[in-house]
Coordinates of C-alpha atoms in Angstrom, one line a residue:
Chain J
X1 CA 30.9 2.3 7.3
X2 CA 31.6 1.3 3.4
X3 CA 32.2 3.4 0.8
X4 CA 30.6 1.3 -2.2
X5 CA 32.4 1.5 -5.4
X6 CA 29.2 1.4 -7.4
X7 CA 27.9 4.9 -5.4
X8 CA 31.2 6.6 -5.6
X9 CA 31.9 9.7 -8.2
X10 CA 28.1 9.4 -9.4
X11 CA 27.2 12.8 -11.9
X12 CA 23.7 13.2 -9.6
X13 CA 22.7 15.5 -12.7
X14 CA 18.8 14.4 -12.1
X15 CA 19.4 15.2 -8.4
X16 CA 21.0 18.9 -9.2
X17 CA 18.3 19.5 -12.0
X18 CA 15.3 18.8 -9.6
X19 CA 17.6 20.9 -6.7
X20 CA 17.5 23.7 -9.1
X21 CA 13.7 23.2 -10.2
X22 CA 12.7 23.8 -6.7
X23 CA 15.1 26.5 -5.9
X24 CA 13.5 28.3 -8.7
X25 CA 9.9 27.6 -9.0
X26 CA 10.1 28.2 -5.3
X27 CA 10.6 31.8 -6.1
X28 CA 8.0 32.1 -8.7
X29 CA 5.6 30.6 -6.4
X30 CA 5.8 32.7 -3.4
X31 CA 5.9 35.6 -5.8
X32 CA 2.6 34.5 -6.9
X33 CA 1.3 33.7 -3.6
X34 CA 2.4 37.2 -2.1
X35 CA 0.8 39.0 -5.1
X36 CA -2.5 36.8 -4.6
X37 CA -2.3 37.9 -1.1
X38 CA -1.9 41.6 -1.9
X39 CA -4.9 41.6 -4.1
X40 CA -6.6 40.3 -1.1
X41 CA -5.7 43.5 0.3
X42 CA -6.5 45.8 -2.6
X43 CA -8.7 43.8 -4.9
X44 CA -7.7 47.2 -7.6
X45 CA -4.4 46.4 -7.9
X46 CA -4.6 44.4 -10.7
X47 CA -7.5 45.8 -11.6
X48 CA -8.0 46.1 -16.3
X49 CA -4.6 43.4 -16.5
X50 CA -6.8 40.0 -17.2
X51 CA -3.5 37.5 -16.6
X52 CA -3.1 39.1 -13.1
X53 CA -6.4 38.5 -11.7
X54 CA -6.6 36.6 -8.5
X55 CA -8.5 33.9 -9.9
X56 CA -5.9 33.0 -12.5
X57 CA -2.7 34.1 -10.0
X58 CA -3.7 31.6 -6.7
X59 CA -3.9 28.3 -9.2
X60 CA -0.6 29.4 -10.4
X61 CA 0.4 29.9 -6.7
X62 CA -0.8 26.4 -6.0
X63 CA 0.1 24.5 -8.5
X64 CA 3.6 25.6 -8.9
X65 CA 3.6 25.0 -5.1
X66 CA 2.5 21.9 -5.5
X67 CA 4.5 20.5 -8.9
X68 CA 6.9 23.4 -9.1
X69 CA 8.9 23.5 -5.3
X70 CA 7.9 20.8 -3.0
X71 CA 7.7 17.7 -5.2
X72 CA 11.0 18.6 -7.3
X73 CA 12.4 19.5 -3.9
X74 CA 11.5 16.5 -2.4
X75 CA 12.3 14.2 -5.9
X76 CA 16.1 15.5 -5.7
X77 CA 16.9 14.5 -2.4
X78 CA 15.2 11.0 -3.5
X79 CA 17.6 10.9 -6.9
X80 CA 20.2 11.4 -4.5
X81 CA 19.4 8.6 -1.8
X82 CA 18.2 5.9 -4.1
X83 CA 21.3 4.9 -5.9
X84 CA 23.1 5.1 -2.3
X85 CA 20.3 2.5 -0.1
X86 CA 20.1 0.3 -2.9
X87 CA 23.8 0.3 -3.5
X88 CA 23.6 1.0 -7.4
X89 CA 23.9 3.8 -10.0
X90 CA 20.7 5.6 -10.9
X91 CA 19.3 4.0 -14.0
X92 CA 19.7 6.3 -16.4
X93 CA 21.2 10.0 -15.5
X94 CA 20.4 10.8 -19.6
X95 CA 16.3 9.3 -18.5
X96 CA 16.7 11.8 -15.7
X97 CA 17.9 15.1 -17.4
X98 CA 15.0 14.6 -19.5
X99 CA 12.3 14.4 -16.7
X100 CA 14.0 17.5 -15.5
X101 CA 13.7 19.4 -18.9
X102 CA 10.2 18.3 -19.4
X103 CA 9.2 19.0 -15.7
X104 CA 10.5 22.0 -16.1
X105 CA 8.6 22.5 -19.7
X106 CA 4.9 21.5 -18.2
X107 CA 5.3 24.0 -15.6
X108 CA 5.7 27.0 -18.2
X109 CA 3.0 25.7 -20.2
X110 CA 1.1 25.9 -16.9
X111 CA 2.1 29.1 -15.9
X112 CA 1.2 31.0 -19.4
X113 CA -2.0 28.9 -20.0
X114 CA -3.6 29.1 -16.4
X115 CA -2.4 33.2 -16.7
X116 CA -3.9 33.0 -20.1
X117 CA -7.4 31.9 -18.7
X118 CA -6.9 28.4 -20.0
X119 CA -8.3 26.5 -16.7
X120 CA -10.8 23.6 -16.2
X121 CA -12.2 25.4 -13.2
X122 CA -11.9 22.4 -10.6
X123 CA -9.5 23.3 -7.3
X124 CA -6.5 21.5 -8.0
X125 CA -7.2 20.6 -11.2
X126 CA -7.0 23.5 -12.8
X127 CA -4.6 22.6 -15.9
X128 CA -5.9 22.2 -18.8
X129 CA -5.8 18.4 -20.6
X130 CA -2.5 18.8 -22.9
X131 CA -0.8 19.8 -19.5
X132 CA -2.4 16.7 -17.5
X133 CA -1.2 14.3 -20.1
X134 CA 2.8 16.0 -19.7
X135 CA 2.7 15.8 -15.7
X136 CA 1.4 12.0 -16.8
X137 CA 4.3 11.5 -18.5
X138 CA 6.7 13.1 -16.2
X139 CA 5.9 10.9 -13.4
X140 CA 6.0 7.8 -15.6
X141 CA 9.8 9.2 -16.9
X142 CA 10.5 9.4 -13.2
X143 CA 8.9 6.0 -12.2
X144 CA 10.7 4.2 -14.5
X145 CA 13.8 5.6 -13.4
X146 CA 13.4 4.6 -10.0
X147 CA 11.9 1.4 -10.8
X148 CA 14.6 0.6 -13.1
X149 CA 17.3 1.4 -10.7
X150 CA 15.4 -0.8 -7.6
X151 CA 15.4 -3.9 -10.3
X152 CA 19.3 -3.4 -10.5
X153 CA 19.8 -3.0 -7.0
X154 CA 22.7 -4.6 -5.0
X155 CA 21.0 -4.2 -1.7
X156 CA 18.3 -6.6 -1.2
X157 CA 16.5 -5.2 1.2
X158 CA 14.1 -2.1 0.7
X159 CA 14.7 0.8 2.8
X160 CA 11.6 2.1 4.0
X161 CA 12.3 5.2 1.8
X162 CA 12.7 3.2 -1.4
X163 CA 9.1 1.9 -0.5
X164 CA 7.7 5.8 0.1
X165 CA 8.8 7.4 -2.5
X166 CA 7.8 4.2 -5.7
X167 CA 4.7 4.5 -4.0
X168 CA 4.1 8.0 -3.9
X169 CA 5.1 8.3 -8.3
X170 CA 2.6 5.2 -8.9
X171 CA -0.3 6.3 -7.1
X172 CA 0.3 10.2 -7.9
X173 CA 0.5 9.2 -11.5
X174 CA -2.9 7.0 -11.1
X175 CA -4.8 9.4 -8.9
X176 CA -3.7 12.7 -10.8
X177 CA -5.2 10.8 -14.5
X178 CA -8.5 9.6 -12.7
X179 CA -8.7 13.0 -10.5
X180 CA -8.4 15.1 -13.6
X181 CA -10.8 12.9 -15.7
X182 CA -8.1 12.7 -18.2
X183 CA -10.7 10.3 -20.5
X184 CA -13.1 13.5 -21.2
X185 CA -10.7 16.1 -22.5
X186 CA -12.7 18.8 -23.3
X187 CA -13.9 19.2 -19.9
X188 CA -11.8 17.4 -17.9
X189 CA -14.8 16.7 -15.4
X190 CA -17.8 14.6 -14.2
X191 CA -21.4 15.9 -14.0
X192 CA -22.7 16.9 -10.3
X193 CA -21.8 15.0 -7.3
X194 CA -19.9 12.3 -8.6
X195 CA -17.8 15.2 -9.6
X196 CA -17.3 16.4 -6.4
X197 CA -16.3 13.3 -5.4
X198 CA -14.0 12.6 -7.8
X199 CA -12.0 16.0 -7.7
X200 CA -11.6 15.6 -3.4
X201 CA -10.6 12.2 -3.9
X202 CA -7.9 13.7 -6.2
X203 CA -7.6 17.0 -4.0
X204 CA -6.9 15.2 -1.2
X205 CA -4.8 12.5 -2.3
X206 CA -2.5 14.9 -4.4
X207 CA -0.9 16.0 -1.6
X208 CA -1.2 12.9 1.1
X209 CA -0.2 10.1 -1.6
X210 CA 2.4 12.5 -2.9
X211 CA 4.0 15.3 -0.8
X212 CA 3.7 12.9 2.6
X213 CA 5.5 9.7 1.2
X214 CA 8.3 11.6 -0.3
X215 CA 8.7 13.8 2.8
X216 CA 8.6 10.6 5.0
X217 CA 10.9 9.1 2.6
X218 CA 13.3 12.3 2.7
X219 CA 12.8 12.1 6.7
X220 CA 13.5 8.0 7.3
X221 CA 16.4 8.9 5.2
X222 CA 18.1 12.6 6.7
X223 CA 17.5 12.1 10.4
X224 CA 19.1 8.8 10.8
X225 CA 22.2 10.3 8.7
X226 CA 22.3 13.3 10.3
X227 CA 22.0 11.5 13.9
X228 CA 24.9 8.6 13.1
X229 CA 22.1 6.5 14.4
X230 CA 20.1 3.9 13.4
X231 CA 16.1 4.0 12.5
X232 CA 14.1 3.1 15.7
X233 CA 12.3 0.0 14.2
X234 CA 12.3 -0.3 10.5
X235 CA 9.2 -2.6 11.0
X236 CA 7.4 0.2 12.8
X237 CA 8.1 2.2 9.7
X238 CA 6.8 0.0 7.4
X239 CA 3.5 -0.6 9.4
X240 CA 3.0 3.0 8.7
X241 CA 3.9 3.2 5.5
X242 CA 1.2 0.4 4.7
X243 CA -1.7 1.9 6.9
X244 CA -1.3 5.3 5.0
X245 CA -1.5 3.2 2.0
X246 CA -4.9 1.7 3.5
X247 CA -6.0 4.9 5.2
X248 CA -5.2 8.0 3.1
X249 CA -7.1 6.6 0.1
X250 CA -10.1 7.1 1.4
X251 CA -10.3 10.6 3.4
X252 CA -11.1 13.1 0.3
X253 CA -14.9 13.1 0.7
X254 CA -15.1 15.3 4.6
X255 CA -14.3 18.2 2.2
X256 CA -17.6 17.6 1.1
X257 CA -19.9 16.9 4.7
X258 CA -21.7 19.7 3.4
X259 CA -23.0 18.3 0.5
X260 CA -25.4 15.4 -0.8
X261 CA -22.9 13.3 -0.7
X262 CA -24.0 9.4 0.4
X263 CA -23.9 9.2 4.1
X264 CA -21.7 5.9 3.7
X265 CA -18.9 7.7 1.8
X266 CA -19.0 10.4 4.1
X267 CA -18.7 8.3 7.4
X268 CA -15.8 6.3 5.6
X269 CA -14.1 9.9 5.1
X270 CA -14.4 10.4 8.7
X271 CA -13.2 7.7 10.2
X272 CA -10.3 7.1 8.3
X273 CA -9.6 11.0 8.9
X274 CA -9.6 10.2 12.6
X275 CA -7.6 6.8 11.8
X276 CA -4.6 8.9 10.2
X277 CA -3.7 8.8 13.4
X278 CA -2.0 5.7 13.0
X279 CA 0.6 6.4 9.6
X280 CA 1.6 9.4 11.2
X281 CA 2.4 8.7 14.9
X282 CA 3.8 5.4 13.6
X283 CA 5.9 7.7 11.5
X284 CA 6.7 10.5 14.2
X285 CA 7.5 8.0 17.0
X286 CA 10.0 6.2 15.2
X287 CA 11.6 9.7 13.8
X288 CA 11.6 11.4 17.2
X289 CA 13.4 8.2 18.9
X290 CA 15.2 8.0 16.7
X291 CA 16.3 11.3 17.1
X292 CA 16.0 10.8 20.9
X293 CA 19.4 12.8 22.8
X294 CA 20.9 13.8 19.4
X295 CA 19.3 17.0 18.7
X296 CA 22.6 18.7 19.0
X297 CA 23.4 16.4 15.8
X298 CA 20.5 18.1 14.1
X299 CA 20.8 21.5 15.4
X300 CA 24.2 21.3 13.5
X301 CA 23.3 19.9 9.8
X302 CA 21.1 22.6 8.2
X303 CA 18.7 20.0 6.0
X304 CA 18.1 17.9 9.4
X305 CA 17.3 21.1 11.2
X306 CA 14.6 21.9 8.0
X307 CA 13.8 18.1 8.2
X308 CA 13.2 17.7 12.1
X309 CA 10.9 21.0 11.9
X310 CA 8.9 19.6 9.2
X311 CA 8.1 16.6 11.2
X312 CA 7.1 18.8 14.3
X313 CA 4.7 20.8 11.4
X314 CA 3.7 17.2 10.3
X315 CA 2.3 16.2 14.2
X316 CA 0.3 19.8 14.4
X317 CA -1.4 19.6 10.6
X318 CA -2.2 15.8 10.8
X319 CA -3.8 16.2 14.4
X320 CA -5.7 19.4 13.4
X321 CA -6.9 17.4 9.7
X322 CA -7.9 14.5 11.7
X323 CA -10.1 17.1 14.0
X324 CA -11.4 19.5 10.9
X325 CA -12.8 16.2 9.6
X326 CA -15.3 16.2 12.7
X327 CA -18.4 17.5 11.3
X328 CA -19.0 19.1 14.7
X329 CA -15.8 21.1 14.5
X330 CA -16.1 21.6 10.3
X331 CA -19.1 24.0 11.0
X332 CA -17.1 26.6 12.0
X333 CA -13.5 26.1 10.2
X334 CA -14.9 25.1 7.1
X335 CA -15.6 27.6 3.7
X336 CA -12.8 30.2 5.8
X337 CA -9.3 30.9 5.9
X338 CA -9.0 28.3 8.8
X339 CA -8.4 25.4 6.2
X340 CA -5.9 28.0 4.3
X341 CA -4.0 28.3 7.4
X342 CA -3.8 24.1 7.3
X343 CA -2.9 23.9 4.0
X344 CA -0.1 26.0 4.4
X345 CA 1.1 24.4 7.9
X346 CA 0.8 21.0 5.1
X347 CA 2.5 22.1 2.2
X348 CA 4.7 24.4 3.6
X349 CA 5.6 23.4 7.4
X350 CA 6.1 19.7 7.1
X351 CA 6.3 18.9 3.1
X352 CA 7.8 22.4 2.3
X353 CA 10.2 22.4 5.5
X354 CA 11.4 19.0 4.6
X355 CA 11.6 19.4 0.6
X356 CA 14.2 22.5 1.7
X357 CA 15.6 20.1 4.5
X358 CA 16.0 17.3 1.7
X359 CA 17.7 20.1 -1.0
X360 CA 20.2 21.6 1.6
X361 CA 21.2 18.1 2.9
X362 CA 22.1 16.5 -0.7
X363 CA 23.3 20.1 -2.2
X364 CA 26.9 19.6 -0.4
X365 CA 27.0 16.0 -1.1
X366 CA 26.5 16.3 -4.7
X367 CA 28.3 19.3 -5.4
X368 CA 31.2 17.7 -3.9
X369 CA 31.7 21.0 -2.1
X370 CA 30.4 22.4 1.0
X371 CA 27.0 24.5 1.4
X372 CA 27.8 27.9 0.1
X373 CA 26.4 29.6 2.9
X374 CA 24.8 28.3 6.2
X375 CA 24.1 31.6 7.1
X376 CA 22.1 32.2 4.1
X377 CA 20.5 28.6 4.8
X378 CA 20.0 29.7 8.7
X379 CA 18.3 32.6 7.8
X380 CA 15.8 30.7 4.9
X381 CA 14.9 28.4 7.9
X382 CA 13.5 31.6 10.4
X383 CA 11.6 33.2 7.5
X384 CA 9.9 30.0 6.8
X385 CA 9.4 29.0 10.3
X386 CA 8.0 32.2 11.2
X387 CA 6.3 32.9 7.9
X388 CA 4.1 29.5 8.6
X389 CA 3.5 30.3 11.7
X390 CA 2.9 33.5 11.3
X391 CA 0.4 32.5 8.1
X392 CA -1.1 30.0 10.7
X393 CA -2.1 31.9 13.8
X394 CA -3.3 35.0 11.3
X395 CA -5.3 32.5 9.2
X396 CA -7.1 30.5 12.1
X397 CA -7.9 34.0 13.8
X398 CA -9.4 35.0 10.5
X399 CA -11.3 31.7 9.9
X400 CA -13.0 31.8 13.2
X401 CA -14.1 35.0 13.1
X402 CA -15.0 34.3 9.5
X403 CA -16.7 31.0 10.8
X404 CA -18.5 32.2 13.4
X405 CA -20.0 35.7 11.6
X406 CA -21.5 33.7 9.2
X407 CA -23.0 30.9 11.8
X408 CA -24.2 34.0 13.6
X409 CA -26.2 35.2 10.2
X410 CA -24.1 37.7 9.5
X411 CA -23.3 38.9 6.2
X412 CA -20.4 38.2 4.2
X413 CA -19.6 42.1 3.4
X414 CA -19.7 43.7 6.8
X415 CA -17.2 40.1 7.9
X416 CA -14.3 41.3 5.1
X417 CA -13.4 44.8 7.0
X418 CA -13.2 42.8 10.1
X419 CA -10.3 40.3 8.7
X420 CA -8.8 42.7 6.3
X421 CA -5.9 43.3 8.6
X422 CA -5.3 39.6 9.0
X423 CA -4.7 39.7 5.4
X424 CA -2.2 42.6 5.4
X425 CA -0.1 40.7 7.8
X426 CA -0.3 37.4 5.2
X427 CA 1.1 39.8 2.8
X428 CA 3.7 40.8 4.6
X429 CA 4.8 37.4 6.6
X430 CA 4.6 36.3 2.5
X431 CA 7.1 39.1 1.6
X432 CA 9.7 37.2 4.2
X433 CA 9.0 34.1 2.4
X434 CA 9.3 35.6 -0.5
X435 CA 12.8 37.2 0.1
X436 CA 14.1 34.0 1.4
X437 CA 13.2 32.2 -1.7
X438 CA 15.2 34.1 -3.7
X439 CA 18.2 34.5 -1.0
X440 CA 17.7 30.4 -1.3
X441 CA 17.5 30.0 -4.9
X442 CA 21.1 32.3 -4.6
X443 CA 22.5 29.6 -1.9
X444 CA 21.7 26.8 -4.4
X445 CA 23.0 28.4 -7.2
X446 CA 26.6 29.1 -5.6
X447 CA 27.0 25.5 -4.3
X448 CA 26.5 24.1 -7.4
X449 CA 28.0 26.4 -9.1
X450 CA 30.5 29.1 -8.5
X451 CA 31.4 27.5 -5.0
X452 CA 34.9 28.6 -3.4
X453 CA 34.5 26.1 -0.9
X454 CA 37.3 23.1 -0.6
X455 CA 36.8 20.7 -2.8
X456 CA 35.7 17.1 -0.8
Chain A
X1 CA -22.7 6.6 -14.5
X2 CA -19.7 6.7 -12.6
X3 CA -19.7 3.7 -10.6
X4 CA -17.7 2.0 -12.9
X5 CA -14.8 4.0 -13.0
X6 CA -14.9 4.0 -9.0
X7 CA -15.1 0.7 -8.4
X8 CA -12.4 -0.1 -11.4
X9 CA -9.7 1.8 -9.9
X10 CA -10.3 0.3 -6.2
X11 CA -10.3 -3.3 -7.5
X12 CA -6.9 -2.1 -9.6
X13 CA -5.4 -0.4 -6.6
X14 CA -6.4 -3.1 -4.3
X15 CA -4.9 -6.1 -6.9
X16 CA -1.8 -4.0 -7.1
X17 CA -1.6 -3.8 -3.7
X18 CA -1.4 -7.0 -3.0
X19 CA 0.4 -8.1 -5.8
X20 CA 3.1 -5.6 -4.5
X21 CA 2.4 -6.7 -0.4
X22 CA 2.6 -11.0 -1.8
X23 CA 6.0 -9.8 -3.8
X24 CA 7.4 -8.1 -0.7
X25 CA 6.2 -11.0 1.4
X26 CA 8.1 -13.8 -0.6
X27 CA 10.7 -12.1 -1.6
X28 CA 11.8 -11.9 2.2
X29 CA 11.2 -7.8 2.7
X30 CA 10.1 -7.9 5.9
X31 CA 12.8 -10.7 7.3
X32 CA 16.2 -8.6 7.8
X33 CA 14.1 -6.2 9.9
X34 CA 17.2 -5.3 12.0
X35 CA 19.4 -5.1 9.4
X36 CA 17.3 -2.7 7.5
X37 CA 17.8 -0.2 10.6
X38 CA 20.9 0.8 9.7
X39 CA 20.7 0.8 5.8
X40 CA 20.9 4.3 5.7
X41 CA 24.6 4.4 7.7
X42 CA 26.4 2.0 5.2
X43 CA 27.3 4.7 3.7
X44 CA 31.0 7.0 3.9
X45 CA 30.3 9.3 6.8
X46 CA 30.2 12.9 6.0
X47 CA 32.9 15.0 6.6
X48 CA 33.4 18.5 8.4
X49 CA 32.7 21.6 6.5
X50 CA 35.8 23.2 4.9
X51 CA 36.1 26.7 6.3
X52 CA 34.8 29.7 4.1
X53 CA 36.8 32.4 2.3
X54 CA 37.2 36.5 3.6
X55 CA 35.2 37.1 0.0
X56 CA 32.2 34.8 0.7
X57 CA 31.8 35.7 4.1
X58 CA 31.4 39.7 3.0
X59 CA 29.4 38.2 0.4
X60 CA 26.9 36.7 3.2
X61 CA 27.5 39.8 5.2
X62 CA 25.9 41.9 2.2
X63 CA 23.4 39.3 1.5
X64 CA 22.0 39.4 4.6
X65 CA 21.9 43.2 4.8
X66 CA 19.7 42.9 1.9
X67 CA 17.4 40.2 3.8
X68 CA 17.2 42.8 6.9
X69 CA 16.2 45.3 3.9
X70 CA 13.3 43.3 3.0
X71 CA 12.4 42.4 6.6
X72 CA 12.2 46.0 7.9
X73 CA 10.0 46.6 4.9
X74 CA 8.1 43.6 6.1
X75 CA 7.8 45.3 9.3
X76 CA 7.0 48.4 8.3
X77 CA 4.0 46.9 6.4
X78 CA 2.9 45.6 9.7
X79 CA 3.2 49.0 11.6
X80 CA 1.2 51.1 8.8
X81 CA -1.7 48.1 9.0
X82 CA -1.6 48.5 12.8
X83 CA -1.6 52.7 12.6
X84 CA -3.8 53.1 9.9
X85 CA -6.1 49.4 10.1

């Protein structure tokens, strides 16, 4: 064990700013999602207050999910582990506090145009072009941050985290411009099919060529610290990291078996759905062993507890994706709140679990001080873990009987009374999140700030 | 016609690629394979959590009570769906 000169006494600013970006988008997100989900229930609520409505409040929800808590989340712990594998100082803290600011910026201007009724109407792709062209530029700020600090490394060789997470800003940036058609302004879209196939290409890929990497980077990086162990086989980890590079690319299209898509495409989306298999077991394996008799080591650091959960989430949603791409199995979970209940064992189970793991485990480091509260941590973990749950189980119940009413014939109106109790638990397991985000955003707050902790 | 644009950014990607894959291949990447394991542990090793004040841990006691708060409401939610669903 060294303690490297060039590491020691580092500011971490960017670190801290994207800690606090996630901390606090986290709450405006969930707030969003629970008040999506309680229109659900009583579609009146909001009834006469345009900004309100659910179709402008769940792309809020998801895209401040998406841009506002998981990736910021996940980009912190990375600010924090970068200059420490490549045994340098981040390039440029100044760069960073800027990224921050600017992140922070494009998610307001998403927030009050998308409420506003500013959209471009495609799933995921909702934000309008000035908006597109800032969360451009804040993952070239961010790329050239990291890229710059990897060019001044001291350490030669490339953890497999380092290789995660440059991929991840390079191919987000690249898929989000071609995903949003970011050469047709005004529309922001294709005509027709090619459309569709352009917008799942990016639908898809937004979250498994961004929130994956950086999670697996977080992951590769927290469980062999937490442990005191080192990573199973580093070559195992780099065979997955390179078949999700080959693999993921090409899965978008079985959202769209239904469609005229070209046969070819859609086989291609199907087998490589199934061949996911291969990233994320070589991933799981080589976490799990090397996990392998030290769970007590995880049980006891809060962010490897978030971390190790988020990889068990990751195994359940990646099995289940690889199945739901079966056009067998699609005719029933497909076009119902089965795929909701996937996307939030996705985004919120594995990527979610391990962006929180990733914030708790650098918080202490780079406040110099302890957590402020475990308890407060402890107690984050259990409403998350049983609010995805909880969202899971409730969702597939109500996707299948959603699936199979309407295989049946039967109409869509007399199939809503039937799951409209499903949805009043959703509200309420997203009430728990809810109030954990904000007791979370509190636990950030006071060990960054404000901490009577021992100084370290 | 959107052929073009497809089959631009899969030729891109897959030059990148391997321009990245050749870099990493020369530049000896994949050699110190054992070495690489333990990357993550040359690092200090963390230290034992300093012990919390009387004030914080009131603090946390209160905080908490407020989290129960919002549980039971949770809860409650759940009993008037199941009573009156």
């Amino acid at each position: 064990m060294t303690t490297d000169a060039h590491t020691a006494d580092q500011p971490y600013l960017t670190a801290k700013g994207f800690c606090i970006t996630s901390g606090l988008w986290l709450v405006v997100a969930t707030f969003m999602g629970l008040l999506g989900a309680t229109e659900l229930i009583a579609p009146d609520l909001t009834e006469n207050i345009g900004w309100l409505v659910f179709g402008r409040i769940r792309p809020i929800h998801v895209n401040l999910v998406l841009f506002g808590f998981v990736t910021p989340g996940l980009l912190g712990a990375a600010f924090y582990y970068f200059p420490r594998l490549l045994r340098t100082r981040i390039y440029s803290d100044k760069l960073g506090v800027v990224t921050v600011l600017l992140w922070n910026l494009t998610l307001v201007a998403a927030v009050v145009s998308l409420a506003a009724g500013h959209t471009q109407g495609r799933e995921y792709a909702e934000m309008i072009w000035p908006i597109d062209m800032l969360v451009v530029a804040v993952f070239v700020l961010v790329f050239i941050n990291l890229i710059m600090t990897v060019r001044q490394r001291r350490e030669p060789v490339l953890y497999v985290s380092v290789w995660y997470v440059c991929a991840a800003v390079v191919l987000t940036g690249a898929t989000f411009s071609l995903g949003n058609v970011i050469w047709q302004p005004t529309s922001g879209a294709l005509v027709g099919i090619p459309d569709a196939i352009l917008l799942w290409f990016y639908g898809h890929n937004v979250f498994g060529l961004l929130l994956t990497p950086l999670a697996a980077g977080v992951a590769y990086y927290v469980i062999p610290r937490a442990c005191q162990s080192p990573l199973y086989s580093h070559t195992l980890s780099l065979l997955g990291f390179w078949s999700l590079i080959v693999v993921y690319t090409h899965i978008g299209t079985h959202h769209l078996l239904q469609v005229p898509v070209p046969t070819w495409l859609k086989v291609i989306s199907i087998v490589d759905s199934v061949a996911m298999v291969i990233p994320v077991m070589a991933f799981l394996i080589n976490i799990w062993y090397t996990a392998r008799g030290r769970l007590g080591a995880i049980h006891a650091d809060i962010g490897a507890k978030f971390v190790f959960t988020g990889t068990i989430m990751y195994f359940f949603v990646s099995i289940q994706g690889s199945m739901m791409a079966l056009p067998q199995v699609q005719r029933v979970t497909h076009f119902n709140n089965w795929v909701v209940a996937h996307a939030h064992v996705g985004v919120l189970g594995f990527a979610g679990m391990i962006a929180l793991g990733g914030l708790y485990y650098v918080l202490p480091r780079i406040a110099g001080k302890p957590l402020y509260s475990r308890f407060l941590a402890d107690f984050q973990y259990w409403m998350v873990l049983i609010g995805v749950v909880g969202f899971t189980s409730v969702l597939t119940i109500a996707g299948l009987v959603q699936g199979h009413a309407w295989l049946n014939g039967e109409t869509v109106y007399r199939v809503i009374p039937q799951i409209h109790v499903y949805y009043v638990y959703r509200a309420a397991l997203g009430l728990m999140i809810f109030i954990s985000a904000v007791l979370g955003l509190y636990n950030i707050l006071r060990t960054l700030y404000f901490n009577p902790g021992e100084a370290r | 016609m959107y052929f073009p644009y497809f089959a631009s950014y899969i030729l891109i990607g897959f030059v990148l690629s391997l321009i990245v894959f050749l870099w990493a291949l020369k530049n000896g990447q994949f050699r110190e394979q054992q070495r690489a394991r333990f990357l993550p542990l040359e690092d200090e090793p963390d230290r034992a959590p300093a012990p919390t004040t009387r004030i914080s841990r009131l603090e946390t006691w209160a905080l908490g009570l407020l989290a129960v708060a919002g549980l039971l409401a949770s809860a409650a939610i759940l009993v008037y769906a199941l009573i009156n669903g």
